[in-house]
Amino acid sequence: MIYEKGFTYYFDENACEKCGGKCCTGESGYIFLSLDEMRALASFFSLSLDEFKDKYCIKVGLRYSLKEKSYERGLACIFFDSASKKCSVYEYRPKQCRTFPFWDYFKTHKKELEKECIGVHF
């Protein structure tokens, strides 16, 4: 179980095995990356930073977000492996992914979080 200070719920990471990647799939959304995160992923793929951005990112204002791909009746992160239902770059996933479900947004949107994550317990 994972507890995070300031949150009224906890997260059972073992639920991920049964989930099927709901946090990586569904409606469109942005997965923003820092420069360091892009560099790490570029290195993982043996790409230059520019090659990585061109292949895997979209520019949103002054920031970069991972591209999405079609998946079932919605979308998925470009790095979601539809066969295993897991992240294909798990060790290099962005902070935004690493900190889920402990986002300030979910402090006031608990019903939405309940629908998205079976590992959350109030």
N, CA, C and O atoms as a GROMACS GRO file, in nm:
protein
  488
    1MET      N    1   0.083  -0.118   0.000
    1MET     CA    2   0.000   0.000   0.000
    1MET      C    3   0.088   0.125   0.000
    1MET      O    4   0.191   0.131   0.068
    2ILE      N    5   0.046   0.223  -0.077
    2ILE     CA    6   0.119   0.349  -0.083
    2ILE      C    7   0.030   0.459  -0.026
    2ILE      O    8  -0.084   0.477  -0.067
    3TYR      N    9   0.086   0.532   0.069
    3TYR     CA   10   0.018   0.646   0.130
    3TYR      C   11   0.099   0.771   0.096
    3TYR      O   12   0.222   0.766   0.091
    4GLU      N   13   0.031   0.879   0.073
    4GLU     CA   14   0.098   1.004   0.042
    4GLU      C   15   0.043   1.112   0.135
    4GLU      O   16  -0.078   1.128   0.147
    5LYS      N   17   0.131   1.184   0.200
    5LYS     CA   18   0.090   1.290   0.292
    5LYS      C   19   0.000   1.391   0.220
    5LYS      O   20   0.030   1.434   0.109
    6GLY      N   21  -0.108   1.428   0.287
    6GLY     CA   22  -0.199   1.528   0.231
    6GLY      C   23  -0.313   1.470   0.149
    6GLY      O   24  -0.398   1.544   0.099
    7PHE      N   25  -0.316   1.337   0.133
    7PHE     CA   26  -0.422   1.271   0.056
    7PHE      C   27  -0.504   1.183   0.150
    7PHE      O   28  -0.451   1.122   0.243
    8THR      N   29  -0.634   1.177   0.124
    8THR     CA   30  -0.725   1.102   0.210
    8THR      C   31  -0.751   0.962   0.158
    8THR      O   32  -0.845   0.896   0.202
    9TYR      N   33  -0.670   0.916   0.069
    9TYR     CA   34  -0.683   0.781   0.016
    9TYR      C   35  -0.545   0.719   0.006
    9TYR      O   36  -0.443   0.786   0.018
   10TYR      N   37  -0.544   0.588  -0.016
   10TYR     CA   38  -0.418   0.518  -0.038
   10TYR      C   39  -0.430   0.437  -0.166
   10TYR      O   40  -0.538   0.422  -0.222
   11PHE      N   41  -0.318   0.386  -0.212
   11PHE     CA   42  -0.312   0.317  -0.340
   11PHE      C   43  -0.250   0.179  -0.322
   11PHE      O   44  -0.141   0.165  -0.266
   12ASP      N   45  -0.321   0.078  -0.369
   12ASP     CA   46  -0.271  -0.060  -0.368
   12ASP      C   47  -0.211  -0.088  -0.505
   12ASP      O   48  -0.283  -0.113  -0.602
   13GLU      N   49  -0.079  -0.083  -0.513
   13GLU     CA   50  -0.010  -0.100  -0.642
   13GLU      C   51  -0.029  -0.239  -0.702
   13GLU      O   52  -0.006  -0.258  -0.822
   14ASN      N   53  -0.071  -0.336  -0.622
   14ASN     CA   54  -0.097  -0.470  -0.674
   14ASN      C   55  -0.219  -0.474  -0.766
   14ASN      O   56  -0.233  -0.566  -0.846
   15ALA      N   57  -0.305  -0.376  -0.756
   15ALA     CA   58  -0.424  -0.369  -0.841
   15ALA      C   59  -0.388  -0.346  -0.988
   15ALA      O   60  -0.467  -0.377  -1.077
   16CYS      N   61  -0.270  -0.293  -1.013
   16CYS     CA   62  -0.228  -0.266  -1.151
   16CYS      C   63  -0.227  -0.393  -1.236
   16CYS      O   64  -0.254  -0.387  -1.356
   17GLU      N   65  -0.196  -0.505  -1.176
   17GLU     CA   66  -0.193  -0.633  -1.249
   17GLU      C   67  -0.329  -0.670  -1.308
   17GLU      O   68  -0.336  -0.736  -1.411
   18LYS      N   69  -0.437  -0.628  -1.242
   18LYS     CA   70  -0.573  -0.662  -1.285
   18LYS      C   71  -0.639  -0.551  -1.366
   18LYS      O   72  -0.742  -0.574  -1.428
   19CYS      N   73  -0.583  -0.436  -1.365
   19CYS     CA   74  -0.648  -0.316  -1.418
   19CYS      C   75  -0.658  -0.311  -1.570
   19CYS      O   76  -0.765  -0.279  -1.623
   20GLY      N   77  -0.552  -0.342  -1.640
   20GLY     CA   78  -0.552  -0.331  -1.785
   20GLY      C   79  -0.513  -0.194  -1.837
   20GLY      O   80  -0.536  -0.164  -1.954
   21GLY      N   81  -0.454  -0.113  -1.753
   21GLY     CA   82  -0.400   0.015  -1.800
   21GLY      C   83  -0.499   0.128  -1.814
   21GLY      O   84  -0.486   0.210  -1.904
   22LYS      N   85  -0.599   0.136  -1.727
   22LYS     CA   86  -0.698   0.243  -1.738
   22LYS      C   87  -0.636   0.382  -1.724
   22LYS      O   88  -0.689   0.478  -1.781
   23CYS      N   89  -0.528   0.395  -1.650
   23CYS     CA   90  -0.466   0.528  -1.636
   23CYS      C   91  -0.387   0.566  -1.761
   23CYS      O   92  -0.348   0.682  -1.777
   24CYS      N   93  -0.363   0.471  -1.850
   24CYS     CA   94  -0.287   0.496  -1.972
   24CYS      C   95  -0.376   0.506  -2.096
   24CYS      O   96  -0.328   0.537  -2.205
   25THR      N   97  -0.505   0.479  -2.078
   25THR     CA   98  -0.597   0.471  -2.191
   25THR      C   99  -0.725   0.548  -2.161
   25THR      O  100  -0.751   0.587  -2.047
   26GLY      N  101  -0.804   0.570  -2.264
   26GLY     CA  102  -0.934   0.635  -2.246
   26GLY      C  103  -0.946   0.760  -2.329
   26GLY      O  104  -0.916   0.761  -2.448
   27GLU      N  105  -0.989   0.867  -2.263
   27GLU     CA  106  -1.005   0.995  -2.332
   27GLU      C  107  -0.869   1.060  -2.354
   27GLU      O  108  -0.770   1.023  -2.290
   28SER      N  109  -0.866   1.154  -2.444
   28SER     CA  110  -0.743   1.226  -2.472
   28SER      C  111  -0.698   1.306  -2.351
   28SER      O  112  -0.780   1.357  -2.273
   29GLY      N  113  -0.568   1.316  -2.336
   29GLY     CA  114  -0.511   1.395  -2.227
   29GLY      C  115  -0.363   1.416  -2.252
   29GLY      O  116  -0.303   1.348  -2.335
   30TYR      N  117  -0.306   1.509  -2.182
   30TYR     CA  118  -0.165   1.539  -2.200
   30TYR      C  119  -0.079   1.467  -2.097
   30TYR      O  120  -0.115   1.459  -1.979
   31ILE      N  121   0.033   1.416  -2.141
   31ILE     CA  122   0.134   1.357  -2.054
   31ILE      C  123   0.261   1.439  -2.079
   31ILE      O  124   0.339   1.411  -2.169
   32PHE      N  125   0.278   1.541  -1.996
   32PHE     CA  126   0.388   1.635  -2.016
   32PHE      C  127   0.520   1.577  -1.965
   32PHE      O  128   0.525   1.502  -1.868
   33LEU      N  129   0.626   1.616  -2.036
   33LEU     CA  130   0.761   1.568  -2.003
   33LEU      C  131   0.854   1.684  -1.978
   33LEU      O  132   0.843   1.789  -2.041
   34SER      N  133   0.944   1.665  -1.885
   34SER     CA  134   1.051   1.763  -1.863
   34SER      C  135   1.161   1.734  -1.966
   34SER      O  136   1.161   1.630  -2.031
   35LEU      N  137   1.252   1.827  -1.979
   35LEU     CA  138   1.365   1.808  -2.069
   35LEU      C  139   1.447   1.686  -2.028
   35LEU      O  140   1.490   1.608  -2.113
   36ASP      N  141   1.470   1.669  -1.898
   36ASP     CA  142   1.546   1.553  -1.850
   36ASP      C  143   1.474   1.422  -1.882
   36ASP      O  144   1.539   1.323  -1.918
   37GLU      N  145   1.342   1.420  -1.870
   37GLU     CA  146   1.266   1.300  -1.903
   37GLU      C  147   1.275   1.268  -2.051
   37GLU      O  148   1.288   1.152  -2.090
   38MET      N  149   1.268   1.372  -2.134
   38MET     CA  150   1.282   1.349  -2.279
   38MET      C  151   1.421   1.298  -2.312
   38MET      O  152   1.436   1.209  -2.396
   39ARG      N  153   1.522   1.353  -2.249
   39ARG     CA  154   1.660   1.307  -2.274
   39ARG      C  155   1.677   1.161  -2.233
   39ARG      O  156   1.741   1.083  -2.304
   40ALA      N  157   1.621   1.123  -2.119
   40ALA     CA  158   1.632   0.984  -2.073
   40ALA      C  159   1.563   0.888  -2.169
   40ALA      O  160   1.617   0.783  -2.202
   41LEU      N  161   1.445   0.925  -2.214
   41LEU     CA  162   1.373   0.840  -2.309
   41LEU      C  163   1.445   0.836  -2.444
   41LEU      O  164   1.452   0.730  -2.506
   42ALA      N  165   1.496   0.948  -2.488
   42ALA     CA  166   1.570   0.951  -2.614
   42ALA      C  167   1.691   0.858  -2.606
   42ALA      O  168   1.718   0.783  -2.700
   43SER      N  169   1.761   0.862  -2.495
   43SER     CA  170   1.876   0.774  -2.474
   43SER      C  171   1.833   0.628  -2.474
   43SER      O  172   1.898   0.543  -2.534
   44PHE      N  173   1.723   0.598  -2.406
   44PHE     CA  174   1.669   0.462  -2.401
   44PHE      C  175   1.644   0.407  -2.542
   44PHE      O  176   1.669   0.290  -2.569
   45PHE      N  177   1.595   0.493  -2.632
   45PHE     CA  178   1.566   0.452  -2.769
   45PHE      C  179   1.684   0.476  -2.864
   45PHE      O  180   1.671   0.453  -2.985
   46SER      N  181   1.796   0.521  -2.812
   46SER     CA  182   1.914   0.554  -2.894
   46SER      C  183   1.879   0.656  -3.002
   46SER      O  184   1.918   0.641  -3.118
   47LEU      N  185   1.807   0.759  -2.961
   47LEU     CA  186   1.768   0.867  -3.052
   47LEU      C  187   1.827   0.998  -3.001
   47LEU      O  188   1.858   1.012  -2.883
   48SER      N  189   1.841   1.093  -3.092
   48SER     CA  190   1.876   1.228  -3.048
   48SER      C  191   1.750   1.287  -2.985
   48SER      O  192   1.640   1.236  -3.003
   49LEU      N  193   1.767   1.395  -2.913
   49LEU     CA  194   1.653   1.460  -2.851
   49LEU      C  195   1.552   1.505  -2.956
   49LEU      O  196   1.432   1.488  -2.939
   50ASP      N  197   1.601   1.562  -3.065
   50ASP     CA  198   1.511   1.607  -3.172
   50ASP      C  199   1.438   1.490  -3.238
   50ASP      O  200   1.320   1.500  -3.270
   51GLU      N  201   1.509   1.380  -3.259
   51GLU     CA  202   1.444   1.261  -3.316
   51GLU      C  203   1.335   1.208  -3.223
   51GLU      O  204   1.227   1.169  -3.268
   52PHE      N  205   1.364   1.208  -3.093
   52PHE     CA  206   1.264   1.162  -2.996
   52PHE      C  207   1.140   1.251  -3.000
   52PHE      O  208   1.028   1.202  -3.006
   53LYS      N  209   1.162   1.382  -2.996
   53LYS     CA  210   1.049   1.476  -3.000
   53LYS      C  211   0.965   1.456  -3.125
   53LYS      O  212   0.842   1.452  -3.118
   54ASP      N  213   1.030   1.442  -3.241
   54ASP     CA  214   0.958   1.424  -3.367
   54ASP      C  215   0.876   1.296  -3.369
   54ASP      O  216   0.764   1.294  -3.419
   55LYS      N  217   0.931   1.191  -3.314
   55LYS     CA  218   0.867   1.060  -3.321
   55LYS      C  219   0.760   1.038  -3.214
   55LYS      O  220   0.658   0.974  -3.240
   56TYR      N  221   0.782   1.091  -3.094
   56TYR     CA  222   0.696   1.055  -2.981
   56TYR      C  223   0.623   1.170  -2.913
   56TYR      O  224   0.543   1.145  -2.823
   57CYS      N  225   0.647   1.293  -2.954
   57CYS     CA  226   0.589   1.406  -2.882
   57CYS      C  227   0.507   1.499  -2.972
   57CYS      O  228   0.523   1.502  -3.094
   58ILE      N  229   0.419   1.573  -2.906
   58ILE     CA  230   0.352   1.686  -2.970
   58ILE      C  231   0.384   1.808  -2.886
   58ILE      O  232   0.407   1.798  -2.766
   59LYS      N  233   0.386   1.923  -2.950
   59LYS     CA  234   0.415   2.046  -2.878
   59LYS      C  235   0.282   2.109  -2.837
   59LYS      O  236   0.191   2.125  -2.918
   60VAL      N  237   0.272   2.144  -2.710
   60VAL     CA  238   0.152   2.207  -2.654
   60VAL      C  239   0.198   2.337  -2.590
   60VAL      O  240   0.251   2.336  -2.479
   61GLY      N  241   0.178   2.447  -2.657
   61GLY     CA  242   0.232   2.574  -2.609
   61GLY      C  243   0.382   2.566  -2.609
   61GLY      O  244   0.443   2.543  -2.714
   62LEU      N  245   0.443   2.585  -2.494
   62LEU     CA  246   0.589   2.578  -2.482
   62LEU      C  247   0.637   2.444  -2.429
   62LEU      O  248   0.757   2.425  -2.409
   63ARG      N  249   0.544   2.352  -2.407
   63ARG     CA  250   0.578   2.222  -2.347
   63ARG      C  251   0.560   2.109  -2.448
   63ARG      O  252   0.504   2.129  -2.556
   64TYR      N  253   0.609   1.991  -2.410
   64TYR     CA  254   0.594   1.872  -2.492
   64TYR      C  255   0.513   1.767  -2.416
   64TYR      O  256   0.530   1.748  -2.296
   65SER      N  257   0.425   1.701  -2.490
   65SER     CA  258   0.343   1.593  -2.435
   65SER      C  259   0.364   1.470  -2.523
   65SER      O  260   0.392   1.482  -2.642
   66LEU      N  261   0.350   1.353  -2.464
   66LEU     CA  262   0.360   1.230  -2.542
   66LEU      C  263   0.242   1.220  -2.639
   66LEU      O  264   0.131   1.261  -2.606
   67LYS      N  265   0.267   1.165  -2.754
   67LYS     CA  266   0.161   1.140  -2.852
   67LYS      C  267   0.069   1.031  -2.800
   67LYS      O  268   0.103   0.956  -2.709
   68GLU      N  269  -0.047   1.024  -2.859
   68GLU     CA  270  -0.143   0.919  -2.828
   68GLU      C  271  -0.166   0.836  -2.953
   68GLU      O  272  -0.135   0.878  -3.065
   69LYS      N  273  -0.219   0.717  -2.932
   69LYS     CA  274  -0.253   0.628  -3.043
   69LYS      C  275  -0.394   0.575  -3.021
   69LYS      O  276  -0.444   0.574  -2.909
   70SER      N  277  -0.456   0.531  -3.128
   70SER     CA  278  -0.589   0.473  -3.117
   70SER      C  279  -0.581   0.343  -3.037
   70SER      O  280  -0.488   0.264  -3.052
   71TYR      N  281  -0.682   0.323  -2.952
   71TYR     CA  282  -0.687   0.202  -2.871
   71TYR      C  283  -0.832   0.174  -2.836
   71TYR      O  284  -0.900   0.257  -2.776
   72GLU      N  285  -0.878   0.056  -2.875
   72GLU     CA  286  -1.015   0.016  -2.852
   72GLU      C  287  -1.108   0.129  -2.895
   72GLU      O  288  -1.105   0.169  -3.011
   73ARG      N  289  -1.189   0.181  -2.805
   73ARG     CA  290  -1.282   0.289  -2.844
   73ARG      C  291  -1.234   0.426  -2.800
   73ARG      O  292  -1.313   0.519  -2.786
   74GLY      N  293  -1.104   0.438  -2.780
   74GLY     CA  294  -1.049   0.565  -2.734
   74GLY      C  295  -0.905   0.580  -2.776
   74GLY      O  296  -0.868   0.551  -2.890
   75LEU      N  297  -0.825   0.626  -2.683
   75LEU     CA  298  -0.684   0.653  -2.710
   75LEU      C  299  -0.598   0.591  -2.600
   75LEU      O  300  -0.646   0.555  -2.493
   76ALA      N  301  -0.471   0.580  -2.629
   76ALA     CA  302  -0.374   0.531  -2.532
   76ALA      C  303  -0.244   0.609  -2.548
   76ALA      O  304  -0.217   0.664  -2.655
   77CYS      N  305  -0.167   0.613  -2.443
   77CYS     CA  306  -0.033   0.670  -2.451
   77CYS      C  307   0.046   0.594  -2.557
   77CYS      O  308   0.029   0.473  -2.573
   78ILE      N  309   0.130   0.663  -2.628
   78ILE     CA  310   0.212   0.602  -2.734
   78ILE      C  311   0.295   0.486  -2.680
   78ILE      O  312   0.332   0.396  -2.756
   79PHE      N  313   0.325   0.486  -2.550
   79PHE     CA  314   0.408   0.381  -2.492
   79PHE      C  315   0.327   0.272  -2.421
   79PHE      O  316   0.385   0.186  -2.355
   80PHE      N  317   0.196   0.275  -2.434
   80PHE     CA  318   0.114   0.170  -2.376
   80PHE      C  319   0.123   0.046  -2.465
   80PHE      O  320   0.094   0.054  -2.584
   81ASP      N  321   0.161  -0.066  -2.408
   81ASP     CA  322   0.171  -0.192  -2.480
   81ASP      C  323   0.035  -0.262  -2.471
   81ASP      O  324  -0.002  -0.313  -2.365
   82SER      N  325  -0.037  -0.265  -2.580
   82SER     CA  326  -0.173  -0.320  -2.579
   82SER      C  327  -0.175  -0.472  -2.560
   82SER      O  328  -0.278  -0.527  -2.519
   83ALA      N  329  -0.066  -0.540  -2.587
   83ALA     CA  330  -0.062  -0.685  -2.566
   83ALA      C  331  -0.049  -0.718  -2.417
   83ALA      O  332  -0.123  -0.802  -2.366
   84SER      N  333   0.044  -0.653  -2.350
   84SER     CA  334   0.066  -0.681  -2.208
   84SER      C  335  -0.021  -0.595  -2.117
   84SER      O  336  -0.035  -0.623  -1.998
   85LYS      N  337  -0.080  -0.489  -2.174
   85LYS     CA  338  -0.161  -0.392  -2.098
   85LYS      C  339  -0.076  -0.319  -1.993
   85LYS      O  340  -0.122  -0.290  -1.883
   86LYS      N  341   0.048  -0.291  -2.031
   86LYS     CA  342   0.141  -0.223  -1.940
   86LYS      C  343   0.222  -0.118  -2.015
   86LYS      O  344   0.222  -0.112  -2.138
   87CYS      N  345   0.288  -0.037  -1.938
   87CYS     CA  346   0.376   0.066  -1.994
   87CYS      C  347   0.502   0.001  -2.049
   87CYS      O  348   0.568  -0.077  -1.980
   88SER      N  349   0.536   0.033  -2.172
   88SER     CA  350   0.655  -0.026  -2.234
   88SER      C  351   0.784   0.046  -2.196
   88SER      O  352   0.893  -0.002  -2.226
   89VAL      N  353   0.772   0.160  -2.129
   89VAL     CA  354   0.890   0.236  -2.085
   89VAL      C  355   0.881   0.264  -1.935
   89VAL      O  356   0.923   0.370  -1.889
   90TYR      N  357   0.827   0.170  -1.861
   90TYR     CA  358   0.794   0.190  -1.720
   90TYR      C  359   0.908   0.252  -1.640
   90TYR      O  360   0.884   0.345  -1.562
   91GLU      N  361   1.028   0.205  -1.655
   91GLU     CA  362   1.141   0.259  -1.579
   91GLU      C  363   1.172   0.404  -1.616
   91GLU      O  364   1.238   0.474  -1.538
   92TYR      N  365   1.127   0.449  -1.731
   92TYR     CA  366   1.156   0.584  -1.780
   92TYR      C  367   1.031   0.671  -1.787
   92TYR      O  368   1.036   0.781  -1.842
   93ARG      N  369   0.920   0.625  -1.731
   93ARG     CA  370   0.794   0.699  -1.741
   93ARG      C  371   0.808   0.836  -1.675
   93ARG      O  372   0.883   0.852  -1.579
   94PRO      N  373   0.736   0.935  -1.728
   94PRO     CA  374   0.745   1.072  -1.674
   94PRO      C  375   0.693   1.082  -1.531
   94PRO      O  376   0.619   0.996  -1.483
   95LYS      N  377   0.732   1.188  -1.465
   95LYS     CA  378   0.689   1.215  -1.327
   95LYS      C  379   0.537   1.215  -1.318
   95LYS      O  380   0.480   1.166  -1.220
   96GLN      N  381   0.471   1.269  -1.418
   96GLN     CA  382   0.325   1.273  -1.418
   96GLN      C  383   0.267   1.132  -1.402
   96GLN      O  384   0.167   1.115  -1.333
   97CYS      N  385   0.328   1.035  -1.464
   97CYS     CA  386   0.283   0.896  -1.454
   97CYS      C  387   0.326   0.835  -1.320
   97CYS      O  388   0.249   0.762  -1.258
   98ARG      N  389   0.447   0.865  -1.278
   98ARG     CA  390   0.499   0.809  -1.153
   98ARG      C  391   0.420   0.855  -1.031
   98ARG      O  392   0.409   0.782  -0.933
   99THR      N  393   0.365   0.976  -1.036
   99THR     CA  394   0.294   1.030  -0.920
   99THR      C  395   0.145   0.997  -0.919
   99THR      O  396   0.077   1.023  -0.820
  100PHE      N  397   0.092   0.940  -1.027
  100PHE     CA  398  -0.048   0.900  -1.029
  100PHE      C  399  -0.069   0.789  -0.927
  100PHE      O  400   0.015   0.700  -0.919
  101PRO      N  401  -0.176   0.789  -0.849
  101PRO     CA  402  -0.295   0.875  -0.849
  101PRO      C  403  -0.288   0.991  -0.751
  101PRO      O  404  -0.391   1.050  -0.717
  102PHE      N  405  -0.168   1.025  -0.705
  102PHE     CA  406  -0.156   1.131  -0.605
  102PHE      C  407  -0.135   1.268  -0.671
  102PHE      O  408  -0.029   1.329  -0.661
  103TRP      N  409  -0.240   1.312  -0.738
  103TRP     CA  410  -0.243   1.444  -0.801
  103TRP      C  411  -0.337   1.532  -0.721
  103TRP      O  412  -0.442   1.486  -0.676
  104ASP      N  413  -0.301   1.658  -0.703
  104ASP     CA  414  -0.387   1.750  -0.630
  104ASP      C  415  -0.527   1.755  -0.690
  104ASP      O  416  -0.625   1.769  -0.617
  105TYR      N  417  -0.538   1.743  -0.820
  105TYR     CA  418  -0.667   1.744  -0.888
  105TYR      C  419  -0.764   1.643  -0.826
  105TYR      O  420  -0.882   1.672  -0.810
  106PHE      N  421  -0.714   1.526  -0.793
  106PHE     CA  422  -0.801   1.420  -0.742
  106PHE      C  423  -0.844   1.441  -0.597
  106PHE      O  424  -0.932   1.370  -0.548
  107LYS      N  425  -0.786   1.538  -0.529
  107LYS     CA  426  -0.831   1.569  -0.394
  107LYS      C  427  -0.977   1.616  -0.397
  107LYS      O  428  -1.051   1.595  -0.301
  108THR      N  429  -1.016   1.679  -0.506
  108THR     CA  430  -1.153   1.731  -0.518
  108THR      C  431  -1.233   1.660  -0.628
  108THR      O  432  -1.347   1.699  -0.655
  109HIS      N  433  -1.178   1.558  -0.691
  109HIS     CA  434  -1.246   1.484  -0.797
  109HIS      C  435  -1.236   1.334  -0.769
  109HIS      O  436  -1.191   1.256  -0.853
  110LYS      N  437  -1.278   1.295  -0.649
  110LYS     CA  438  -1.263   1.157  -0.605
  110LYS      C  439  -1.348   1.059  -0.684
  110LYS      O  440  -1.306   0.946  -0.707
  111LYS      N  441  -1.466   1.100  -0.726
  111LYS     CA  442  -1.553   1.011  -0.805
  111LYS      C  443  -1.486   0.978  -0.938
  111LYS      O  444  -1.492   0.863  -0.984
  112GLU      N  445  -1.424   1.075  -0.998
  112GLU     CA  446  -1.351   1.054  -1.124
  112GLU      C  447  -1.235   0.957  -1.103
  112GLU      O  448  -1.210   0.869  -1.186
  113LEU      N  449  -1.164   0.974  -0.993
  113LEU     CA  450  -1.052   0.886  -0.961
  113LEU      C  451  -1.100   0.744  -0.937
  113LEU      O  452  -1.036   0.649  -0.982
  114GLU      N  453  -1.210   0.727  -0.868
  114GLU     CA  454  -1.265   0.594  -0.842
  114GLU      C  455  -1.294   0.520  -0.972
  114GLU      O  456  -1.273   0.399  -0.981
  115LYS      N  457  -1.344   0.592  -1.072
  115LYS     CA  458  -1.374   0.530  -1.202
  115LYS      C  459  -1.246   0.492  -1.276
  115LYS      O  460  -1.243   0.392  -1.348
  116GLU      N  461  -1.142   0.571  -1.257
  116GLU     CA  462  -1.019   0.550  -1.333
  116GLU      C  463  -0.924   0.449  -1.271
  116GLU      O  464  -0.850   0.382  -1.343
  117CYS      N  465  -0.926   0.435  -1.139
  117CYS     CA  466  -0.823   0.354  -1.074
  117CYS      C  467  -0.882   0.259  -0.970
  117CYS      O  468  -0.934   0.302  -0.867
  118ILE      N  469  -0.873   0.130  -0.998
  118ILE     CA  470  -0.926   0.028  -0.906
  118ILE      C  471  -0.836   0.009  -0.785
  118ILE      O  472  -0.874  -0.060  -0.690
  119GLY      N  473  -0.718   0.067  -0.787
  119GLY     CA  474  -0.624   0.051  -0.676
  119GLY      C  475  -0.638   0.154  -0.567
  119GLY      O  476  -0.572   0.145  -0.464
  120VAL      N  477  -0.726   0.252  -0.588
  120VAL     CA  478  -0.745   0.360  -0.490
  120VAL      C  479  -0.850   0.317  -0.388
  120VAL      O  480  -0.955   0.263  -0.423
  121HIS      N  481  -0.820   0.342  -0.261
  121HIS     CA  482  -0.911   0.310  -0.152
  121HIS      C  483  -0.924   0.431  -0.060
  121HIS      O  484  -0.826   0.492  -0.020
  122PHE      N  485  -1.050   0.464  -0.030
  122PHE     CA  486  -1.078   0.581   0.055
  122PHE      C  487  -1.104   0.538   0.198
  122PHE      O  488  -1.129   0.622   0.284
   0.00000   0.00000   0.00000
